Structure formats: structure tokens, C-alpha cells
Short mmCIF file of C-alpha atoms in Angstrom, two decimals:
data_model
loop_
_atom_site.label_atom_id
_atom_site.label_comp_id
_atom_site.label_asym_id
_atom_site.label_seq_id
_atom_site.Cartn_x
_atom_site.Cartn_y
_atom_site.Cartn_z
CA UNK O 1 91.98 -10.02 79.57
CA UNK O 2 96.20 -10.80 79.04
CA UNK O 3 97.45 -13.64 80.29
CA UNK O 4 99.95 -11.69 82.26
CA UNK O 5 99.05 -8.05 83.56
CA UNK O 6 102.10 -6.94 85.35
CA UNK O 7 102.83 -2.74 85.63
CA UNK O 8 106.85 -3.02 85.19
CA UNK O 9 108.00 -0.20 82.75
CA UNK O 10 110.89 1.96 82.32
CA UNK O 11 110.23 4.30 85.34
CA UNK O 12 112.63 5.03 88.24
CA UNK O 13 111.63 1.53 89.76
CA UNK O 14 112.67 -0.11 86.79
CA UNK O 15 112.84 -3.94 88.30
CA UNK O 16 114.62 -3.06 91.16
CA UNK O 17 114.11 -5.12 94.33
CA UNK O 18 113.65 -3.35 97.78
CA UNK O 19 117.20 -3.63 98.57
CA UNK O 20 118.06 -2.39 95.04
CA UNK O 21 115.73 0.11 95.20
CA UNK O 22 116.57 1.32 98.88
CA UNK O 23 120.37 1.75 97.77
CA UNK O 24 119.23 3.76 94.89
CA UNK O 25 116.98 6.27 97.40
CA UNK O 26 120.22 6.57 99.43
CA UNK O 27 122.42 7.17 96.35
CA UNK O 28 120.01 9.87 95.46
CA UNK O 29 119.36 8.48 92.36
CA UNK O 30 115.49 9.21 93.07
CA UNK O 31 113.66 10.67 95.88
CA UNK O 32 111.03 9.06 98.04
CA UNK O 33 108.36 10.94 96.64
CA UNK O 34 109.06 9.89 92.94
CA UNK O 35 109.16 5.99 94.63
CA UNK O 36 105.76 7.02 95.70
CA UNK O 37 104.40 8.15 92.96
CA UNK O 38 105.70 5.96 90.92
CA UNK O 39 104.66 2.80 92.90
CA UNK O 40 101.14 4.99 92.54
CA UNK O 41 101.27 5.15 88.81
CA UNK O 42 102.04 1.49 88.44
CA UNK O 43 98.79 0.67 91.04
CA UNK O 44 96.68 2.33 88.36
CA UNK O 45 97.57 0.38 85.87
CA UNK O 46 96.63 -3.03 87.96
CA UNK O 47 93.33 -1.93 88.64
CA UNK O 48 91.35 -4.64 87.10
CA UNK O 49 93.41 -6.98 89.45
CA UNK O 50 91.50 -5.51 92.44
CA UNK O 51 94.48 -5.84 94.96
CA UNK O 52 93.71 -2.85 97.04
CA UNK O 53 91.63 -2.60 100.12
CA UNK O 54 92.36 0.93 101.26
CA UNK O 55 94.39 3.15 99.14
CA UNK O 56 96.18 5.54 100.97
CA UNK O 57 98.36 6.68 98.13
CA UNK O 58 97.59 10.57 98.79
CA UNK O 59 98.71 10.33 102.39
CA UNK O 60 101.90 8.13 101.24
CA UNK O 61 103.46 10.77 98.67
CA UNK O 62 102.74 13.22 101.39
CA UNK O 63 104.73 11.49 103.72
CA UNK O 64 107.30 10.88 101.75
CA UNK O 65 108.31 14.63 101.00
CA UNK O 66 107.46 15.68 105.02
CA UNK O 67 109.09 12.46 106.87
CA UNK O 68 112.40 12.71 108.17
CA UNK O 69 113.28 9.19 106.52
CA UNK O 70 116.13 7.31 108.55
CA UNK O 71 119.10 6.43 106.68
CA UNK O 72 119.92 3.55 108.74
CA UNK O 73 116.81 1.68 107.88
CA UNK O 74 117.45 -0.49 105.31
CA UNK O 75 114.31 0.02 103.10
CA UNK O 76 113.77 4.01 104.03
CA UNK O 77 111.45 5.49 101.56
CA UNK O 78 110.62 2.24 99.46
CA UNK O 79 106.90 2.14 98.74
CA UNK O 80 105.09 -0.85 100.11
CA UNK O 81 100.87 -2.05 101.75
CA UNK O 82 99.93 -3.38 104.31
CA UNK O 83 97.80 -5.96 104.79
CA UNK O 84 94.17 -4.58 106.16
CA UNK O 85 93.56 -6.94 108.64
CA UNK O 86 96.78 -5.15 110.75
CA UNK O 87 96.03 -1.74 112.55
CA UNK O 88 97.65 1.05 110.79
CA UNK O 89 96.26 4.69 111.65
CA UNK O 90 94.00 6.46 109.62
CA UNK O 91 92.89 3.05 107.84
CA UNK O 92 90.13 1.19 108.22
CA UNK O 93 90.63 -2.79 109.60
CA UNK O 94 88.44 -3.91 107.44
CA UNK O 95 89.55 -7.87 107.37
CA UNK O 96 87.87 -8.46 103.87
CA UNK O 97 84.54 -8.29 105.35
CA UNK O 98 81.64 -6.06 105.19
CA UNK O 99 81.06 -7.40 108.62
CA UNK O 100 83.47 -4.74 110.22
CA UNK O 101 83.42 -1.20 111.01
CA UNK O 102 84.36 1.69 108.25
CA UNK O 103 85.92 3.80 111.20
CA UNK O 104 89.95 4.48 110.55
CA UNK O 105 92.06 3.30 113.44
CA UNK O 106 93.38 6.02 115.75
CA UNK O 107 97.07 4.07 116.78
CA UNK O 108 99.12 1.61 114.80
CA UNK O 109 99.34 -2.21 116.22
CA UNK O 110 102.50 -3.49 117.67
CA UNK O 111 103.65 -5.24 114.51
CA UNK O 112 103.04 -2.55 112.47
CA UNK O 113 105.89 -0.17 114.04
CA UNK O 114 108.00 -3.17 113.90
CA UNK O 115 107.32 -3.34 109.98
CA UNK O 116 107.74 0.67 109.82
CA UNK O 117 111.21 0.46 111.52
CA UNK O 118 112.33 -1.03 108.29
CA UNK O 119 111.77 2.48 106.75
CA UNK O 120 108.78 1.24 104.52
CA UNK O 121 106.44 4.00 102.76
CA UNK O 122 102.78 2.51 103.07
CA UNK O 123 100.54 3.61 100.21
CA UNK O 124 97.70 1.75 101.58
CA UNK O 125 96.01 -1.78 102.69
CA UNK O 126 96.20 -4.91 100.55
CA UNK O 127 92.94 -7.45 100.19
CA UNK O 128 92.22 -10.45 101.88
CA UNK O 129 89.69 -12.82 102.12
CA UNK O 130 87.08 -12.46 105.18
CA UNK O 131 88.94 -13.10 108.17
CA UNK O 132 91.68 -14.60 106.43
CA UNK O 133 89.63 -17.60 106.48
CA UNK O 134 90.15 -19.15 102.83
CA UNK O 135 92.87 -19.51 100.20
CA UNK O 136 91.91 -17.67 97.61
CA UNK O 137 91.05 -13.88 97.79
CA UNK O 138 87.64 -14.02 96.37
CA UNK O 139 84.48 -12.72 98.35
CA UNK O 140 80.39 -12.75 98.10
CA UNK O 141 80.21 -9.22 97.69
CA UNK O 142 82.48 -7.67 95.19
CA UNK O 143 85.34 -8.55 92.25
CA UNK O 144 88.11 -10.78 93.29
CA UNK O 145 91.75 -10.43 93.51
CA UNK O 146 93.10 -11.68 90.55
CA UNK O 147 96.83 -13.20 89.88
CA UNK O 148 98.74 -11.34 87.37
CA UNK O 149 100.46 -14.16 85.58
CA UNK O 150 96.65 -15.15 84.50
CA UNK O 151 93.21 -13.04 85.96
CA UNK O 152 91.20 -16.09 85.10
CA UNK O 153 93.29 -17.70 88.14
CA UNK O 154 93.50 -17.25 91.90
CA UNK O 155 96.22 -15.85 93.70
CA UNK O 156 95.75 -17.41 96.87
CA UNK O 157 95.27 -16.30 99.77
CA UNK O 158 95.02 -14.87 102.83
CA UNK O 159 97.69 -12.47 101.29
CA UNK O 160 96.49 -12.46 98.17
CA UNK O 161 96.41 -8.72 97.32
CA UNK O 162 100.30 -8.26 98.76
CA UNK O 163 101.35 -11.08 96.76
CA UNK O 164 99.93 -9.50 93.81
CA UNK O 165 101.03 -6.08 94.41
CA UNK O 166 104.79 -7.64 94.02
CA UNK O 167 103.98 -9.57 91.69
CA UNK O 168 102.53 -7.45 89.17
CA UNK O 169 105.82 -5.03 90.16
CA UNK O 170 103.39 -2.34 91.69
CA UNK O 171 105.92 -2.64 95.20
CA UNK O 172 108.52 -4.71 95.50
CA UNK O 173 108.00 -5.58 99.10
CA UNK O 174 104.46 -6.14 100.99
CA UNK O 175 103.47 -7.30 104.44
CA UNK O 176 101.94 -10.28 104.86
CA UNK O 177 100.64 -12.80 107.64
CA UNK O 178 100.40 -16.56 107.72
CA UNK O 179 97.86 -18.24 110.14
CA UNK O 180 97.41 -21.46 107.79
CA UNK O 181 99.55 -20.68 104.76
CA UNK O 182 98.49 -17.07 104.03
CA UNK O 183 102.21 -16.19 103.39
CA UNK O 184 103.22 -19.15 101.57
CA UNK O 185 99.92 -19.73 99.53
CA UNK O 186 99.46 -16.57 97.61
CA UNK O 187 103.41 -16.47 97.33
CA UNK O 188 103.37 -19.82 95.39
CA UNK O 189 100.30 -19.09 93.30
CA UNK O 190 102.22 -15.55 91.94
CA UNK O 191 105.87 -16.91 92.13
CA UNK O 192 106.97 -15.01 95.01
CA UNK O 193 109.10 -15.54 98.25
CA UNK O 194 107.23 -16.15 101.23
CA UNK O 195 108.76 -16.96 104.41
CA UNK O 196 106.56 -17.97 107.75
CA UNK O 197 109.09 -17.04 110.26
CA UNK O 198 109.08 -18.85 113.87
CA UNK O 199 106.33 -18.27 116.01
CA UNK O 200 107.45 -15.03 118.11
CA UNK O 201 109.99 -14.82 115.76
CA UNK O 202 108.78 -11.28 114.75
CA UNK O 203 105.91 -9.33 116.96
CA UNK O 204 102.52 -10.94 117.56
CA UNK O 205 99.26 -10.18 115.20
CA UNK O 206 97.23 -8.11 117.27
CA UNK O 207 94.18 -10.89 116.46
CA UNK O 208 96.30 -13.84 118.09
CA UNK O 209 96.00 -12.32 121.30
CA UNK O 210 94.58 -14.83 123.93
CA UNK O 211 94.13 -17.57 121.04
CA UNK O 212 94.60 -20.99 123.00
CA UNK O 213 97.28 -21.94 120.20
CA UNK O 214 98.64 -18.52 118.41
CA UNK O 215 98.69 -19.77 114.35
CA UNK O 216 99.80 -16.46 112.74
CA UNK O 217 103.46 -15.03 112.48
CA UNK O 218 103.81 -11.71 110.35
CA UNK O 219 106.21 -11.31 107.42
CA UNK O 220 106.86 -10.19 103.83
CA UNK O 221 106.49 -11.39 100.62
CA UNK O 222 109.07 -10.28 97.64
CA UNK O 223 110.39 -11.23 94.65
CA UNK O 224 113.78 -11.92 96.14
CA UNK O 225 115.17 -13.95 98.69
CA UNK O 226 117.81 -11.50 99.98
CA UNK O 227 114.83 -8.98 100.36
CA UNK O 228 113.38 -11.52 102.78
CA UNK O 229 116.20 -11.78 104.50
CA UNK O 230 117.11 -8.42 104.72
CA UNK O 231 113.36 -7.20 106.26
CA UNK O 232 113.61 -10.00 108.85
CA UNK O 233 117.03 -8.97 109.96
CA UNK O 234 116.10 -5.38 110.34
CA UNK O 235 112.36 -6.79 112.12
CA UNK O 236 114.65 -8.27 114.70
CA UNK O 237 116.69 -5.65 115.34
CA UNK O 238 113.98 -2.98 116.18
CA UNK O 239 112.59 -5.95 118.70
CA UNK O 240 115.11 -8.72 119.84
CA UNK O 241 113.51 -11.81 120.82
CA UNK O 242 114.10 -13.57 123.87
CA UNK O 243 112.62 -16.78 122.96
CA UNK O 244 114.93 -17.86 120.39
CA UNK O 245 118.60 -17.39 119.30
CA UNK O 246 119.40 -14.28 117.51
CA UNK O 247 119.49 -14.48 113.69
CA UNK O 248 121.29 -11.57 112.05
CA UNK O 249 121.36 -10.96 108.29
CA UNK O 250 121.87 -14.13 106.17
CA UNK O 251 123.49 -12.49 103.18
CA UNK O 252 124.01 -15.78 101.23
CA UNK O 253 124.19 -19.29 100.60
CA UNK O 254 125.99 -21.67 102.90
CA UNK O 255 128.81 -24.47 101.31
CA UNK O 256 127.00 -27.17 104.36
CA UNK O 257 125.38 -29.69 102.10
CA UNK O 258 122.21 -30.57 104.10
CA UNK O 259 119.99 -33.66 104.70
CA UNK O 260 117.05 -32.92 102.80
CA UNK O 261 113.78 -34.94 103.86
CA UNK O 262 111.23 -35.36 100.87
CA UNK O 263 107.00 -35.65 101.48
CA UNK O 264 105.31 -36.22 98.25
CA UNK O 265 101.88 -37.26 99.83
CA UNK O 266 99.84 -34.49 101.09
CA UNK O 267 98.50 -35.45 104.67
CA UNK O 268 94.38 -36.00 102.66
CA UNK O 269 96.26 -39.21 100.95
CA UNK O 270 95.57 -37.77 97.11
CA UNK O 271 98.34 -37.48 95.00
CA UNK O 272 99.55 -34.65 93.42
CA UNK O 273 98.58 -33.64 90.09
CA UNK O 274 100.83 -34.18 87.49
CA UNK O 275 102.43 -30.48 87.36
CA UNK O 276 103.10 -30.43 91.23
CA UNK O 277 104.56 -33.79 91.25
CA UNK O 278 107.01 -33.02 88.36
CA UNK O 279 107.77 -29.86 89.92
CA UNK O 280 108.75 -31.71 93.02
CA UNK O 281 110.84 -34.44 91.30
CA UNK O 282 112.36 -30.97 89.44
CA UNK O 283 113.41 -29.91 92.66
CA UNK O 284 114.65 -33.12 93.88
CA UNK O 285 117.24 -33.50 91.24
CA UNK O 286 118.33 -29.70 91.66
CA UNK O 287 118.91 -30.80 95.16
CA UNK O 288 121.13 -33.42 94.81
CA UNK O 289 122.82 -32.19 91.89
CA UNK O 290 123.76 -29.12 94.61
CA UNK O 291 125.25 -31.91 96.39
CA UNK O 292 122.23 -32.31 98.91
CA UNK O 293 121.18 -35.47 100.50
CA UNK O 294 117.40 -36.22 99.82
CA UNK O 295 115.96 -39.16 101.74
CA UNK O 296 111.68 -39.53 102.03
CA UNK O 297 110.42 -39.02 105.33
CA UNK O 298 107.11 -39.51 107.07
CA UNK O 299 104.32 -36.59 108.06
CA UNK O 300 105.45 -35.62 111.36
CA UNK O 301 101.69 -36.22 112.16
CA UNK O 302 99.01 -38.24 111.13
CA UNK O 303 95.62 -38.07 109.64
CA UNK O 304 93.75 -36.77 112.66
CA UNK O 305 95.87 -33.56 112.17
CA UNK O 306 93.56 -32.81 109.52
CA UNK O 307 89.86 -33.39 112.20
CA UNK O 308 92.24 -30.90 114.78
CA UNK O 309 93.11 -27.87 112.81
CA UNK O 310 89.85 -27.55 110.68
CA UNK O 311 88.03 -27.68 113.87
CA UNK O 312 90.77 -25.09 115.60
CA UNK O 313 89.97 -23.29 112.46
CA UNK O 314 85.63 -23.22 112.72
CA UNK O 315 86.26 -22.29 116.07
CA UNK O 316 87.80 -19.14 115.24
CA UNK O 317 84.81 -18.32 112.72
CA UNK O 318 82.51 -18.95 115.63
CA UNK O 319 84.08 -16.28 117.56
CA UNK O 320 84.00 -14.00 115.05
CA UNK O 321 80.03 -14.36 114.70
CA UNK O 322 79.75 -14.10 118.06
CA UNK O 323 82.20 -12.22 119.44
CA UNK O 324 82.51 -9.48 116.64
CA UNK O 325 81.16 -6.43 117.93
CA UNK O 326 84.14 -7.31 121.06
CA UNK O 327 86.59 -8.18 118.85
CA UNK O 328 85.70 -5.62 116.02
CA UNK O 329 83.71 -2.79 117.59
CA UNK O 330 79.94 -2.43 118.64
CA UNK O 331 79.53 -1.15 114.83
CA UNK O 332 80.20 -4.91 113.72
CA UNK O 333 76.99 -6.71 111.85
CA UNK O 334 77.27 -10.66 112.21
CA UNK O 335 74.48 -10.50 109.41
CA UNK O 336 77.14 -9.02 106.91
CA UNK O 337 79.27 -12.28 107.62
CA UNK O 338 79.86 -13.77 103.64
CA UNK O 339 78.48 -17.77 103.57
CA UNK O 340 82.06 -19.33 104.03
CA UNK O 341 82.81 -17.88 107.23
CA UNK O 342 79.16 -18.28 108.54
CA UNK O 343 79.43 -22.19 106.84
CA UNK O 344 82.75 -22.68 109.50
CA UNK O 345 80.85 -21.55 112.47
CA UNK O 346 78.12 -23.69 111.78
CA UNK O 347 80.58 -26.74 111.43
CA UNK O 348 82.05 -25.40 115.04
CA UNK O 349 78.66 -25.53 117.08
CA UNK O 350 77.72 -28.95 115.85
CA UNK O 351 81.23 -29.72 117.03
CA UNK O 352 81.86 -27.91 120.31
CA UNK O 353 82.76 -30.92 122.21
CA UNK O 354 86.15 -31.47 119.86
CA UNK O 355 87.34 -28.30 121.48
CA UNK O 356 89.51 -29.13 124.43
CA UNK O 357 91.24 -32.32 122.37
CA UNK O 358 91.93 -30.20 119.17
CA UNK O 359 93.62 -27.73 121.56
CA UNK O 360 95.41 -29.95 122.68
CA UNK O 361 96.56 -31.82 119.66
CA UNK O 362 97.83 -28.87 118.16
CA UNK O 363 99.97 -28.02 120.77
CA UNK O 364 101.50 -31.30 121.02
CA UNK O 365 102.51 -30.70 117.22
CA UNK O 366 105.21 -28.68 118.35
CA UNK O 367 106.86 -31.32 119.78
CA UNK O 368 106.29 -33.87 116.97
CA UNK O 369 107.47 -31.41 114.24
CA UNK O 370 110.94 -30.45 116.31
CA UNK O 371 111.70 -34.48 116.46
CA UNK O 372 110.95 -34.60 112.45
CA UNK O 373 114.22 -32.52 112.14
CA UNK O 374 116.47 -35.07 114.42
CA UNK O 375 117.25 -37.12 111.41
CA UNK O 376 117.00 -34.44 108.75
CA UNK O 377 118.46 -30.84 108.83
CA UNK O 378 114.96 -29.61 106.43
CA UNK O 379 111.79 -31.11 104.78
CA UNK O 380 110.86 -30.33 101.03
CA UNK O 381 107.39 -31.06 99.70
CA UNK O 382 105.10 -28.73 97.50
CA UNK O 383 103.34 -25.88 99.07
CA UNK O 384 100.33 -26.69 97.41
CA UNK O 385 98.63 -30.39 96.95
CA UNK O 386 97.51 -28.88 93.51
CA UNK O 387 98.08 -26.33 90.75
CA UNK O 388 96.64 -22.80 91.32
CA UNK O 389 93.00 -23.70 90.76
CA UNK O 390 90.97 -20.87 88.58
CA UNK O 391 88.27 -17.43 90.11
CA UNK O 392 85.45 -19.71 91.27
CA UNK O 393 86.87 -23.02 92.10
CA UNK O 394 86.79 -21.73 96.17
CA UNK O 395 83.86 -19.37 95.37
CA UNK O 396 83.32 -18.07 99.26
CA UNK O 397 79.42 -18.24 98.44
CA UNK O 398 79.33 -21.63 97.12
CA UNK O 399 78.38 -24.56 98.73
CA UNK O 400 80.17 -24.98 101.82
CA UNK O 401 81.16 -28.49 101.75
CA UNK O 402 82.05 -28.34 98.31
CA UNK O 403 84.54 -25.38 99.10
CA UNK O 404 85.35 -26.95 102.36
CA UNK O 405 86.34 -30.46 101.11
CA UNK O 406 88.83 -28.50 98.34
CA UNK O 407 90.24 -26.13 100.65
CA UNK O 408 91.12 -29.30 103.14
CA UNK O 409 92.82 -31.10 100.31
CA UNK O 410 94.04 -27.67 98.67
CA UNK O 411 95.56 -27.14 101.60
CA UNK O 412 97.28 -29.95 102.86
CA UNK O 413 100.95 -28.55 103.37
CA UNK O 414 100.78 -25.64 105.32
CA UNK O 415 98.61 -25.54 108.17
CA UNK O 416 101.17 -27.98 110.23
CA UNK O 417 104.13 -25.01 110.74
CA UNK O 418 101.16 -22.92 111.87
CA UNK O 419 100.10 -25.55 114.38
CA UNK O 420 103.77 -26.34 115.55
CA UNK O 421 105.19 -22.78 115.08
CA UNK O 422 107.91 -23.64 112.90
CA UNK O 423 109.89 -21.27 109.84
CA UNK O 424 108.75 -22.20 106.18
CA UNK O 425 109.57 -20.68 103.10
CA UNK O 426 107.81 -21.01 100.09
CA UNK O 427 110.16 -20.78 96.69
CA UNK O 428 109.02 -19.84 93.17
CA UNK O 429 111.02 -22.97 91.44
CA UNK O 430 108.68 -24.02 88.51
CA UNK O 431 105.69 -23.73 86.53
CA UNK O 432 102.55 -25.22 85.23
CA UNK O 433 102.05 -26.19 82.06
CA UNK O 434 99.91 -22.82 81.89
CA UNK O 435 102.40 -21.10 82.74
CA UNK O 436 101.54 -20.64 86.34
CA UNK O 437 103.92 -20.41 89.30
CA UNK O 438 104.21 -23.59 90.86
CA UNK O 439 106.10 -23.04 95.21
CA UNK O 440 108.19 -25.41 96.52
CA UNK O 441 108.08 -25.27 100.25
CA UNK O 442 110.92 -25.92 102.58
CA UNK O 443 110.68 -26.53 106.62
CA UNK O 444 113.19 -26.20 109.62
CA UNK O 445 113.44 -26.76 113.42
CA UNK O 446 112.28 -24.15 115.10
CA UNK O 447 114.42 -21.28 115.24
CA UNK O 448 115.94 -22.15 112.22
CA UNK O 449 115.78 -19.25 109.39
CA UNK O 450 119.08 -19.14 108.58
CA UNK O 451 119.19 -22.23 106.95
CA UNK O 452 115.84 -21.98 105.12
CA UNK O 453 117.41 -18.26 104.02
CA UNK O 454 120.93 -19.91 102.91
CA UNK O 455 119.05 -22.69 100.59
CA UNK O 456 116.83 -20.34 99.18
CA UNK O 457 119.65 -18.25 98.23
CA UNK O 458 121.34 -21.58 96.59
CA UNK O 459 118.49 -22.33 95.04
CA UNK O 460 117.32 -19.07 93.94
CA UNK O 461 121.10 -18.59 91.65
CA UNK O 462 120.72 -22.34 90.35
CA UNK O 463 117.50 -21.61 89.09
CA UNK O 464 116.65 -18.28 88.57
CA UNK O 465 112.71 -17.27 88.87
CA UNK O 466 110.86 -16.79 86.42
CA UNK O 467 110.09 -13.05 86.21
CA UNK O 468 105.98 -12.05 85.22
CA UNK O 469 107.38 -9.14 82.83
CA UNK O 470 109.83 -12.21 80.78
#
């Protein structure tokens, strides 16, 4: 295989973004259908990346000669996926596993009209790990979903087959969710944008309904930061919340010079490798050369963070092997469950007493992260505690606390804005010395988007990202 397979060529996408490309569609410089088909053509030429859950592309071109395409949404007619563990009708949910039914779904979910009021084409569902469960999008049953900057690699996860559609150019937009990382993670292993908005910042995932502690906020992830920006303005406005300020289109960078707080430990007590950690100090002097204040700062929580959310985390395995054929359909088979997700419901029964203080912990997080941000206006660290590792190194059917032990210390960012429900954004700002994307991640107070949007748009003209195609 290339080191990079990516599918940008001289068509009528050229290496537009989906606000570039959106303006062009209104210009009439090119018609939804040849977005479609073009964003089709470009899938076929990814195919050994295996990104693709559902394709839907048929249905997709169709729709976009017959639909009545709004011109004031702000991405009418721009070809996109969705991820397939959100309903969309006439797909199958299939949530990466062979566990779940094959039967299409009859209605959309809430969040998926909210993503369709943007004006977005879908052309089908991405891939994702079983259940979202891992961070790589690898399973026991068929290929994985490899990164385009290098197939031998993995490109995270739970949004790994979004992240790769943009990546590789196929889209330039692609719905994602984040219930650990599963924005930010495959958007720092394929040097994308990935913002985890504010918990009930956007609608809720129909599978977080009646968790004790709701982890997952829906987004995007792009190869822009305006794009971003621009899909979670237009996400608000076809469903204001009431739980938070409103937050408008951030359309640039802001002359406030911030207080930046810096973690360089991951929460495990490793250190980083030696790319990460020279990508962080990399960041660190772009920061104050912008004029930013960077002080260190402690983890808003301690160690026992760690015991909480991985047993918050079994838990949810467990009810999937019991619960499925509720949660799923009567059509679910718990014996089609892959090892990993079996491994973490295992871990949860031996366990069961834990549940009532994890619970707990976790939502007392919210409260420890918001008084983080008293002293500091964000928090920088990596997104990752290590490089992207290669296909194999979180093999789903390998031994489970082998993959375990390296997903907790792969892992070691993330999880906490899950737990606490604050915004994070995860920026494409260096590389490995393989040439692999390396994500800085960046935290606010709750609520707090437009800041996170206004740095990343500083940072993203200071250091331009690397492009896959370059």
C-alpha cells in the first residue's frame, strides 16, 4: 500500500471545504447532483480504506436532483455520512457490530434532523467500532478502517470512518459523536478538526437516553475550523438551547490574549513519547509567541478518575449484552458480541458494587472541571498520551487486558470533558516523525465554544495544517 491514499483530484470538489463548496452550489458553479457523484467517485477510489458502513450513494444522487434544497442552509447540497450508530431512515443502525439487526430504520433520530437542517446530502453511514467502545476502528470480524496518511496505522476511533472520509477528501464534512473522545481521537490520528461541543449543546444521541451520566455530544469533523464553526452555528439555530447562552457564528479569531493552562502528564502518570511531548512544547511556544499566557496547571481530578469512568464505561457493555434485544430489537444476538465488548462486561459483573460511587464521581466532575477554568481562561495538553499506534496494536479480539491496559493509558485525555460535559477541540498542529498527524487538544468552561472556535482560528492561520494531498 501508499503511505498516503487520499481521493483529491481535479474534479468539481477540487479541495474545497464545506463552506467553500456550499458557496460554489449556490453560485451555480456545480449542481448537487455532480457534488454527489463526485463525492461518489472519490469513495471508490478509498475503498481499500474500508470507511463505509452503509453506502447509500444511489439514494443520495437521487436526492439530490428531486430535493427542494434550501438556500438558507448553509451547507445545502454538500455531500456528507453519517455515522451508523445514529438513526437515519432507510439505513441500518448497525453500531459496528454483527450483534444488531440488518432491518433499515423507518424514522430519523432527533439529532439527525438537526444535522439535516444544515442542508447536508448523506451518501451513507460511516464505520465505527462495536458500540463505540474502543479507539481504534478495527473489529473481530472483517477489514479495518484504515487512516489515509498511512493504512498500516489506525485512525482512531469511535469516528474513525468520518474522520477518514474527510480526510482522504471523499466529503469535506462528516458527523461524528464523542462519548470518550470519539470526536477528538480519530480527528487527531487523521489531522482533522474535531470539536466535542457542551453537553446539550447540540441534540441528545438517541443511545444516551436514561444513561445515569449522558457522555456523548454529537458534532462534525472537517478539515477546517470555520467549517466547524459554521455547522454548529447553523445546529443551534434549527434547535436553541435553553441550558446555555446562545453562541452564534464565530467567524474568526479574537485579539483577547488568553491564560493558557498547560498538562503534560496524562492522568496514568506515563510520560509522553517523545513526538507528543515535542509536539506539545511546539505548541507551547506558538502560544506565547501569539502573545498567550501559558502557566502548568493540575488535572482537575485525580487518579481515581481513571477506576470511575472505565467502570462507567464496562457498565455500558453490560447493558448492551444484556439489554440488547431492548435496546437494539428482539433480532439482536448477544452471541455475535466481538471479545472486547464481551471482555468490558465481564470486568462490570465482577465489579457491580463500584456502580453507585462511579456514578457519582463522575457527576461531581462537572463541578471540579468548571473550577479548573477560575484561574485559567483554557487548558492545552495533547489529545492523545501517544502517537497513533499501528492496525493491531488495539486488536478488538486480542487479549483483553492487554488491549484494556493500552486503551486506559491511550486514552488518558479525553474521557474527563465527557464525564464533566465540557467543549474540547482537538487541532491538527504537528506531526510524527512518520509523518502522522499528531492533535493538540484545547478545553473551556462549560458553555464556552466561542473561545475554543476563536483560538483555533488563530492557531489554524499561524500554522497552517498540513494537508494529506501536500
Amino acid at each position: 500500500m501508499p503511505d498516503r491514499i487520499h481521493a483529491f483530484t481535479d474534479d468539481v470538489l477540487g479541495d474545497l471545504d464545506a463552506v467553500g463548496l456550499a458557496a460554489a452550489l449556490r453560485a451555480g458553479d456545480l449542481s448537487p447532483r455532480e457534488a454527489a457523484e463526485a463525492a461518489s467517485a472519490r469513495f471508490d477510489a478509498l475503498t481499500e480504506l474500508h470507511p463505509v458502513a452503509f453506502d447509500d450513494r444511489d439514494r443520495g444522487v437521487k436526492r439530490a436532483v428531486d430535493a427542494p434544497w434550501r438556500t438558507d442552509a448553509p451547507f445545502a447540497g454538500v455531500p456528507t455520512y453519517i455515522k451508523n450508530n445514529t438513526a437515519f431512515a432507510g439505513i441500518p443502525t448497525r453500531h459496528g457490530s454483527a450483534a444488531t439487526p440488518r432491518r433499515a430504520e423507518l424514522a430519523n433520530e432527533p439529532f439527525t434532523e438537526q444535522f439535516l437542517s444544515t442542508g447536508v446530502n448523506v451518501l451513507g453511514a460511516s464505520t465505527l467500532p462495536a458500540f463505540g467502545l474502543t479507539a481504534t476502528t478495527e473489529f473481530d470480524d472483517g477489514p479495518p478502517t484504515r487512516n489515509p496518511w498511512n493504512p498500516e496505522y489506525s485512525c482512531g476511533a469511535s469516528s474513525g470512518g468520518s474522520a477518514v472520509l474527510v480526510a482522504s477528501g471523499a466529503v469535506p464534512i462528516a458527523h461524528a459523536n464523542d462519548g470518550g473522545g470519539s470526536i477528538r481521537i480519530p480527528a487527531a490520528a487523521c489531522g482533522l478538526v474535531g470539536l466535542k461541543p457542551t453537553r446539550d449543546r447540540l441534540v441528545k444521541a438517541a443511545q444516551a437516553q436514561g444513561m445515569p451520566v449522558d457522555l456523548i455530544s454529537n458534532g462534525v469533523v472537517t478539515r477546517t475550523v470555520r467549517d466547524t464553526a459554521h455547522f454548529l452555528a447553523a445546529a443551534e439555530r434549527h434547535r436553541p438551547t435553553t441550558r446555555m447562552p446562545f453562541l452564534g457564528l464565530v467567524e474568526g479569531p479574537s485579539e483577547r490574549r488568553l491564560r493558557v493552562g498547560l498538562i503534560d502528564t496524562p492522568i496514568t502518570g506515563n510520560r509522553l513519547d517523545v513526538d507528543t511531548a515535542r509536539a506539545l512544547d511546539e505548541t507551547v511556544e506558538l502560544l506565547t509567541d501569539l502573545g498567550h499566557d501559558v502557566i502548568p496547571v493540575p488535572l482537575p481530578v485525580d487518579r481515581s478518575f481513571i477506576g470511575h469512568f472505565t467502570h462507567y464505561w464496562s457498565m455500558l457493555a453490560f447493558a448492551i449484552s444484556r439489554n440488547g434485544k431492548k435496546m437494539f430489537g428482539t433480532a439482536f444476538e448477544p452471541a455475535e458480541l466481538d471479545p472486547f465488548t464481551s471482555g468490558l462486561a465481564r470486568g462490570f459483573l465482577r465489579n457491580a458494587w463500584r456502580t453507585p460511587g462511579a456514578i457519582a464521581a463522575l457527576s461531581r466532575s462537572a463541578k471540579r472541571y468548571h473550577r479548573a477554568f477560575t484561574q485559567v481562561d483554557v487548558i492545552c495538553s495533547p489529545t492523545l498520551a501517544h502517537t497513533t499506534p499501528r492496525i493491531g496494536y488495539l486488536d478488538p479480539a486480542g487479549d483483553f487486558e492487554q488491549i484494556f491496559d493500552r486503551l486506559v493509558h491511550y486514552v488518558a485525555f479525553t474521557p474527563l470533558n465527557n464525564a464533566s460535559g465540557g467543549p474540547a477541540i482537538s487541532l491538527p498542529l504537528a506531526q510524527s516523525s512518520e509523518g502522522l498527524p499528531i492533535g493538540i487538544h484545547f478545553s473551556a468552561d462549560h458553555a464556552d465554544e466561542r473561545t475554543l472556535l476563536e483560538l483555533a482560528y488563530e492557531l489554524e492561520a499561524a500554522e497552517p495544517f498540513t494537508r494529506i494531498q501536500d
